[in-house]
Tab-separated table of C-alpha atoms and ligand atoms in Angstrom:
chain	number	residue	atom	x	y	z
A	146	MET	CA	-12.600	-22.447	9.208
A	147	SER	CA	-10.863	-22.354	5.891
A	148	SER	CA	-9.292	-25.489	4.992
A	149	SER	CA	-8.689	-25.736	1.239
A	150	THR	CA	-8.390	-28.305	-1.193
A	151	LEU	CA	-6.506	-28.689	-4.200
A	152	SER	CA	-6.787	-30.773	-7.192
A	153	PHE	CA	-6.070	-30.856	-11.003
A	154	PRO	CA	-8.238	-30.918	-13.787
A	155	ALA	CA	-9.449	-34.297	-14.200
A	156	PHE	CA	-6.980	-35.732	-16.680
A	157	LEU	CA	-4.151	-35.198	-14.105
A	158	ILE	CA	-5.722	-37.571	-11.586
A	159	ILE	CA	-4.362	-36.541	-8.281
A	160	THR	CA	-5.991	-34.723	-5.295
A	161	THR	CA	-4.380	-33.203	-2.388
A	162	LEU	CA	-5.702	-31.833	0.917
A	163	LEU	CA	-3.863	-28.492	1.750
A	164	SER	CA	-3.764	-27.268	5.367
A	165	THR	CA	-5.363	-24.366	6.864
A	166	LEU	CA	-2.155	-22.798	7.424
A	167	LEU	CA	-0.821	-23.046	3.772
A	168	GLN	CA	-4.086	-20.958	2.804
A	169	ARG	CA	-3.222	-18.176	5.450
A	170	THR	CA	0.334	-18.173	4.641
A	171	VAL	CA	1.705	-14.723	4.695
A	172	ALA	CA	2.938	-13.318	1.319
A	173	GLY	CA	6.815	-13.499	1.252
A	174	ALA	CA	7.132	-15.721	4.437
A	175	GLY	CA	7.954	-18.619	2.037
A	176	GLY	CA	5.783	-21.322	3.380
A	177	ASP	CA	5.363	-24.941	1.618
A	178	PRO	CA	5.067	-24.912	-2.061
A	179	LEU	CA	1.264	-25.098	-3.437
A	180	PHE	CA	2.344	-27.533	-5.980
A	181	HIS	CA	5.181	-28.833	-8.393
A	182	PHE	CA	5.504	-30.684	-11.742
A	183	CYS	CA	8.580	-32.327	-12.692
A	184	SER	CA	7.765	-31.851	-16.286
A	185	SER	CA	10.351	-33.220	-18.572
A	186	PRO	CA	10.561	-37.019	-19.400
A	187	GLN	CA	14.365	-36.578	-19.575
A	188	ASN	CA	17.180	-36.174	-17.119
A	189	PHE	CA	20.366	-34.587	-17.370
A	190	SER	CA	23.459	-36.147	-15.830
A	191	GLN	CA	25.133	-35.166	-12.680
A	192	ASN	CA	28.137	-32.599	-13.055
A	193	SER	CA	27.037	-32.269	-16.952
A	194	PRO	CA	26.896	-28.564	-18.518
A	195	TYR	CA	23.347	-28.570	-18.181
A	196	GLN	CA	23.440	-28.956	-14.432
A	197	SER	CA	25.904	-26.036	-14.031
A	198	ASN	CA	23.899	-23.882	-16.725
A	199	LEU	CA	20.654	-24.868	-14.399
A	200	GLN	CA	22.567	-23.481	-11.285
A	201	THR	CA	23.544	-20.210	-13.149
A	202	LEU	CA	19.886	-19.839	-14.070
A	203	PHE	CA	18.789	-20.124	-10.567
A	204	SER	CA	21.343	-17.725	-9.308
A	205	GLN	CA	20.567	-15.167	-12.372
A	206	LEU	CA	16.841	-15.386	-11.605
A	207	ALA	CA	16.988	-14.754	-7.969
A	208	ASP	CA	19.274	-11.811	-8.529
A	209	LEU	CA	17.408	-10.271	-11.532
A	210	ALA	CA	13.757	-10.752	-10.532
A	211	PRO	CA	13.576	-9.081	-7.172
A	212	PRO	CA	14.713	-5.375	-8.549
A	213	ALA	CA	12.904	-5.891	-11.648
A	214	ALA	CA	9.333	-5.807	-10.133
A	215	GLY	CA	9.280	-9.459	-9.459
A	216	PHE	CA	9.900	-10.854	-12.847
A	217	ALA	CA	12.958	-12.259	-14.843
A	218	LYS	CA	13.786	-14.587	-17.567
A	219	ALA	CA	16.517	-16.262	-18.689
A	220	SER	CA	18.402	-18.523	-21.178
A	221	ILE	CA	21.894	-20.062	-20.310
A	222	GLY	CA	24.086	-22.179	-22.140
A	223	HIS	CA	25.437	-21.548	-25.869
A	224	SER	CA	24.981	-25.029	-27.451
A	225	SER	CA	21.176	-25.970	-27.922
A	226	ILE	CA	22.091	-29.203	-26.190
A	227	ASP	CA	22.816	-27.840	-22.881
A	228	ARG	CA	20.605	-24.678	-22.827
A	229	VAL	CA	18.268	-24.283	-20.285
A	230	ASN	CA	15.538	-21.664	-20.305
A	231	GLY	CA	13.540	-20.331	-17.172
A	232	LEU	CA	11.722	-17.487	-15.470
A	233	ALA	CA	10.783	-16.462	-12.007
A	234	LEU	CA	7.593	-14.343	-11.141
A	235	CYS	CA	6.966	-13.131	-7.625
A	236	ARG	CA	3.289	-12.169	-6.840
A	237	GLY	CA	2.570	-8.459	-7.652
A	238	ASP	CA	2.350	-7.496	-3.867
A	239	VAL	CA	5.509	-9.176	-2.715
A	240	ASP	CA	8.477	-6.862	-1.984
A	241	SER	CA	11.874	-7.508	-3.222
A	242	ASP	CA	13.639	-8.992	-0.086
A	243	ASP	CA	10.705	-11.529	-0.011
A	244	CYS	CA	10.669	-12.083	-3.628
A	245	LYS	CA	14.418	-12.832	-3.386
A	246	THR	CA	13.690	-15.358	-0.568
A	247	CYS	CA	11.030	-17.071	-2.380
A	248	VAL	CA	12.904	-17.888	-5.576
A	249	LEU	CA	15.771	-19.258	-3.695
A	250	GLU	CA	13.711	-21.364	-1.608
A	251	ALA	CA	11.892	-22.605	-4.963
A	252	SER	CA	15.276	-23.293	-6.464
A	253	ARG	CA	16.431	-25.492	-3.698
A	254	GLU	CA	12.978	-27.108	-3.322
A	255	ILE	CA	12.770	-28.029	-7.007
A	256	SER	CA	16.113	-29.290	-7.144
A	257	ARG	CA	15.244	-31.636	-4.164
A	258	ARG	CA	11.779	-32.733	-5.803
A	259	CYS	CA	12.864	-32.981	-9.320
A	260	PRO	CA	16.468	-33.779	-9.081
A	261	LEU	CA	17.815	-34.118	-12.586
A	262	ASN	CA	14.722	-33.605	-14.198
A	263	LYS	CA	15.383	-31.425	-17.542
A	264	GLY	CA	12.092	-29.324	-16.983
A	265	SER	CA	10.140	-28.463	-13.624
A	266	VAL	CA	7.884	-25.884	-12.386
A	267	ILE	CA	7.183	-24.958	-8.559
A	268	TRP	CA	4.382	-22.806	-7.224
A	269	TYR	CA	4.208	-20.835	-3.625
A	270	ASP	CA	1.875	-18.264	-2.578
A	271	SER	CA	4.598	-15.534	-3.365
A	272	CYS	CA	6.507	-16.747	-6.245
A	273	LEU	CA	6.629	-19.152	-9.214
A	274	LEU	CA	9.816	-20.827	-10.852
A	275	LYS	CA	10.024	-22.550	-14.058
A	276	TYR	CA	12.776	-23.977	-16.273
A	277	SER	CA	13.202	-26.381	-19.075
A	278	ASP	CA	15.501	-27.605	-22.083
A	279	ASP	CA	12.330	-26.366	-24.128
A	280	ASP	CA	12.388	-22.830	-25.207
A	281	PHE	CA	8.914	-22.023	-23.739
A	282	LEU	CA	9.486	-18.212	-22.946
A	283	GLY	CA	6.610	-16.239	-24.929
A	284	GLN	CA	4.393	-18.983	-25.048
A	285	VAL	CA	1.274	-19.664	-23.216
A	286	ASP	CA	1.592	-22.802	-21.028
A	287	ASN	CA	-1.947	-24.403	-20.818
A	288	GLY	CA	-0.563	-27.773	-19.910
A	289	GLN	CA	0.373	-27.373	-16.340
A	290	ARG	CA	-2.339	-26.233	-13.949
A	291	PHE	CA	-3.796	-26.819	-10.731
A	292	TYR	CA	-7.069	-25.882	-8.815
A	293	MET	CA	-7.325	-24.893	-5.100
A	294	TRP	CA	-10.494	-23.689	-3.423
A	295	ASN	CA	-12.081	-23.016	-0.063
A	296	ILE	CA	-14.291	-25.899	1.045
A	297	ASN	CA	-16.960	-23.507	2.366
A	298	VAL	CA	-19.779	-22.969	0.010
A	299	VAL	CA	-21.542	-19.797	0.025
A	300	ALA	CA	-25.225	-19.247	0.483
A	301	ASP	CA	-26.223	-18.025	-2.861
A	302	PRO	CA	-23.862	-19.752	-5.585
A	303	ALA	CA	-25.492	-18.587	-8.762
A	304	ALA	CA	-25.347	-14.868	-7.586
A	305	PHE	CA	-21.875	-15.293	-5.963
A	306	ASN	CA	-20.356	-17.082	-9.105
A	307	GLY	CA	-21.522	-14.396	-11.180
A	308	LYS	CA	-19.795	-11.793	-9.118
A	309	ALA	CA	-16.693	-13.833	-8.967
A	310	LYS	CA	-16.576	-14.119	-12.752
A	311	GLU	CA	-17.460	-10.573	-13.114
A	312	LEU	CA	-14.578	-9.315	-10.934
A	313	LEU	CA	-12.138	-11.485	-12.430
A	314	GLY	CA	-13.205	-10.735	-15.855
A	315	GLN	CA	-12.804	-6.864	-15.098
A	316	LEU	CA	-9.392	-7.419	-13.676
A	317	ALA	CA	-8.385	-9.542	-16.643
A	318	LYS	CA	-8.660	-6.532	-18.941
A	319	LEU	CA	-5.603	-4.965	-17.199
A	320	GLN	CA	-7.072	-1.705	-17.619
A	321	ALA	CA	-4.824	0.634	-15.398
A	322	PRO	CA	-1.659	1.301	-16.782
A	323	ALA	CA	0.308	-0.292	-13.941
A	324	SER	CA	-1.717	-3.582	-14.711
A	325	SER	CA	-1.160	-3.316	-18.219
A	326	LYS	CA	2.507	-3.121	-17.636
A	327	LEU	CA	3.013	-5.421	-14.920
A	328	LEU	CA	0.194	-7.996	-15.979
A	329	TYR	CA	-1.148	-7.983	-12.565
A	330	ALA	CA	-4.252	-6.712	-11.264
A	331	VAL	CA	-6.297	-6.922	-7.920
A	332	GLY	CA	-9.557	-5.370	-6.917
A	333	GLU	CA	-12.449	-5.770	-4.823
A	334	THR	CA	-16.098	-5.736	-5.077
A	335	GLU	CA	-19.400	-6.305	-2.956
A	336	VAL	CA	-21.223	-9.536	-3.038
A	337	THR	CA	-24.522	-10.427	-1.204
A	338	GLY	CA	-24.172	-13.352	0.822
A	339	GLY	CA	-27.581	-14.777	2.172
A	340	GLY	CA	-31.097	-13.369	2.278
A	341	GLY	CA	-30.104	-9.799	0.647
A	342	SER	CA	-28.698	-8.306	3.668
A	343	ASP	CA	-25.532	-10.323	4.387
A	344	LYS	CA	-22.944	-8.310	2.473
A	345	LYS	CA	-19.632	-9.419	2.121
A	346	ARG	CA	-16.685	-8.241	0.180
A	347	LEU	CA	-15.043	-10.214	-2.600
A	348	TYR	CA	-11.141	-9.916	-3.410
A	349	GLY	CA	-9.541	-10.883	-6.580
A	350	LEU	CA	-6.209	-11.025	-8.087
A	351	VAL	CA	-4.890	-12.018	-11.762
A	352	GLN	CA	-1.411	-12.130	-12.947
A	353	CYS	CA	0.412	-13.348	-15.942
A	354	THR	CA	4.295	-14.144	-16.460
A	355	ARG	CA	5.809	-11.244	-18.194
A	356	ASP	CA	7.222	-13.192	-20.992
A	357	LEU	CA	3.822	-12.886	-22.521
A	358	SER	CA	2.416	-10.101	-24.455
A	359	LYS	CA	-0.559	-8.414	-22.939
A	360	GLU	CA	-2.712	-10.031	-25.577
A	361	ASP	CA	-1.522	-13.498	-24.652
A	362	CYS	CA	-1.901	-12.572	-21.057
A	363	GLU	CA	-5.605	-11.472	-21.431
A	364	SER	CA	-6.148	-14.876	-23.409
A	365	CYS	CA	-4.448	-16.982	-20.964
A	366	LEU	CA	-6.595	-15.237	-18.122
A	367	GLY	CA	-9.837	-15.816	-19.985
A	368	GLY	CA	-9.197	-19.419	-20.474
A	369	ILE	CA	-8.740	-19.987	-16.673
A	370	ILE	CA	-11.529	-17.851	-15.909
A	371	GLY	CA	-13.541	-19.983	-17.875
A	372	GLU	CA	-12.720	-22.970	-15.741
A	373	LEU	CA	-14.454	-21.296	-12.567
A	374	PRO	CA	-17.157	-23.552	-12.804
A	375	SER	CA	-15.044	-26.675	-12.588
A	376	CYS	CA	-12.707	-25.212	-10.095
A	377	CYS	CA	-14.655	-23.418	-7.683
A	378	ASP	CA	-18.415	-23.533	-7.990
A	379	GLY	CA	-20.061	-21.664	-5.416
A	380	LYS	CA	-16.892	-21.476	-3.401
A	381	GLU	CA	-15.934	-18.975	-0.951
A	382	GLY	CA	-12.526	-18.850	-2.334
A	383	GLY	CA	-10.551	-20.311	-5.240
A	384	ARG	CA	-7.664	-20.353	-7.530
A	385	VAL	CA	-6.654	-21.799	-11.021
A	386	VAL	CA	-2.813	-21.531	-10.935
A	387	GLY	CA	-1.033	-22.427	-14.163
A	388	GLY	CA	2.745	-21.938	-15.522
A	389	SER	CA	1.697	-18.875	-17.336
A	390	CYS	CA	-1.286	-17.183	-15.723
A	391	ASN	CA	-3.259	-17.642	-12.379
A	392	PHE	CA	-6.296	-15.862	-10.600
A	393	ARG	CA	-7.218	-16.081	-7.040
A	394	TYR	CA	-10.577	-14.651	-5.303
A	395	GLU	CA	-11.231	-14.724	-1.508
A	396	ILE	CA	-14.050	-13.130	0.743
A	397	TYR	CA	-11.027	-11.966	2.838
A	398	PRO	CA	-8.421	-9.560	1.953
A	399	PHE	CA	-5.004	-11.686	1.011
A	400	VAL	CA	-2.865	-9.057	-0.925
A	401	GLY	CA	-0.332	-7.277	1.057
A	402	ARG	CA	-0.243	-3.612	-0.121
B	960	NAG	C1	14.862	-39.796	-14.451
B	960	NAG	O1	15.326	-39.806	-13.139
B	960	NAG	C2	14.251	-40.708	-12.316
B	960	NAG	C3	14.868	-40.061	-10.697
B	960	NAG	O2	16.052	-40.602	-10.823
B	960	NAG	C4	14.051	-41.923	-12.597
B	960	NAG	O3	12.977	-42.493	-11.938
B	960	NAG	C5	13.626	-41.854	-13.980
B	960	NAG	O4	13.490	-43.423	-14.647
B	960	NAG	C6	14.827	-41.230	-15.047
B	960	NAG	N1	13.971	-41.140	-16.395
B	960	NAG	C7	15.066	-41.234	-17.355
B	960	NAG	C8	14.146	-41.102	-18.915
B	960	NAG	O5	16.163	-41.669	-17.574
């Protein structure tokens, strides 16, 4: 039914199929990573100060993010050559136990997938983990991004696309006080499926990493919402997922609480 496809913007070339299971992964249960990049051209050495700072970073992020509404950032190391910067973000509906499980799993998995890499990022349904020797904190990451979409196409793509764009655009204003503070918003709206009588609901989510200002978050979201036509034209579900912000929409509820 809802198998989904994952791809990059064309310049990144690769396309991968994801299983039905993945899209239905329960928030917090961990599951498989959605994607990762080993993003630095440089490696650190085994048993170097950088490696030990990275281990400290991972454990701090797993300790700090869950009780802080699912977000933490940290920079570990005194000398600039050994310093590692990182952040962890859990999806806004994920509780603190599941957030911790996800960040710990992400740390293990990224170390396995990008061993010795000076910078990496990994995404799950429930969390994002990113680190680098570059001091990226507070800057919008427009470079690391991928798309996912449901392979099912709606009956009236033009009307549906308009509704999806409207819903996500509305959420991206982060109007509610909690949204404005947490840089996270969810909402739903009604869409017409086929000949006018086939009503469906459309569910949406937007979120940014909280090292960004609200203004930078809005601009990050504006940028990825602008990619709707290339990512998810007429598709029943879609996501644009980046290192600083992401959105998701589906015709079924996918948020926990
Ligand atoms: C980094 O390590 C990877 C994996 O061991 C290796 O393929 C790559 O050539 C290394 N890069 C540099 C710049 O040393």
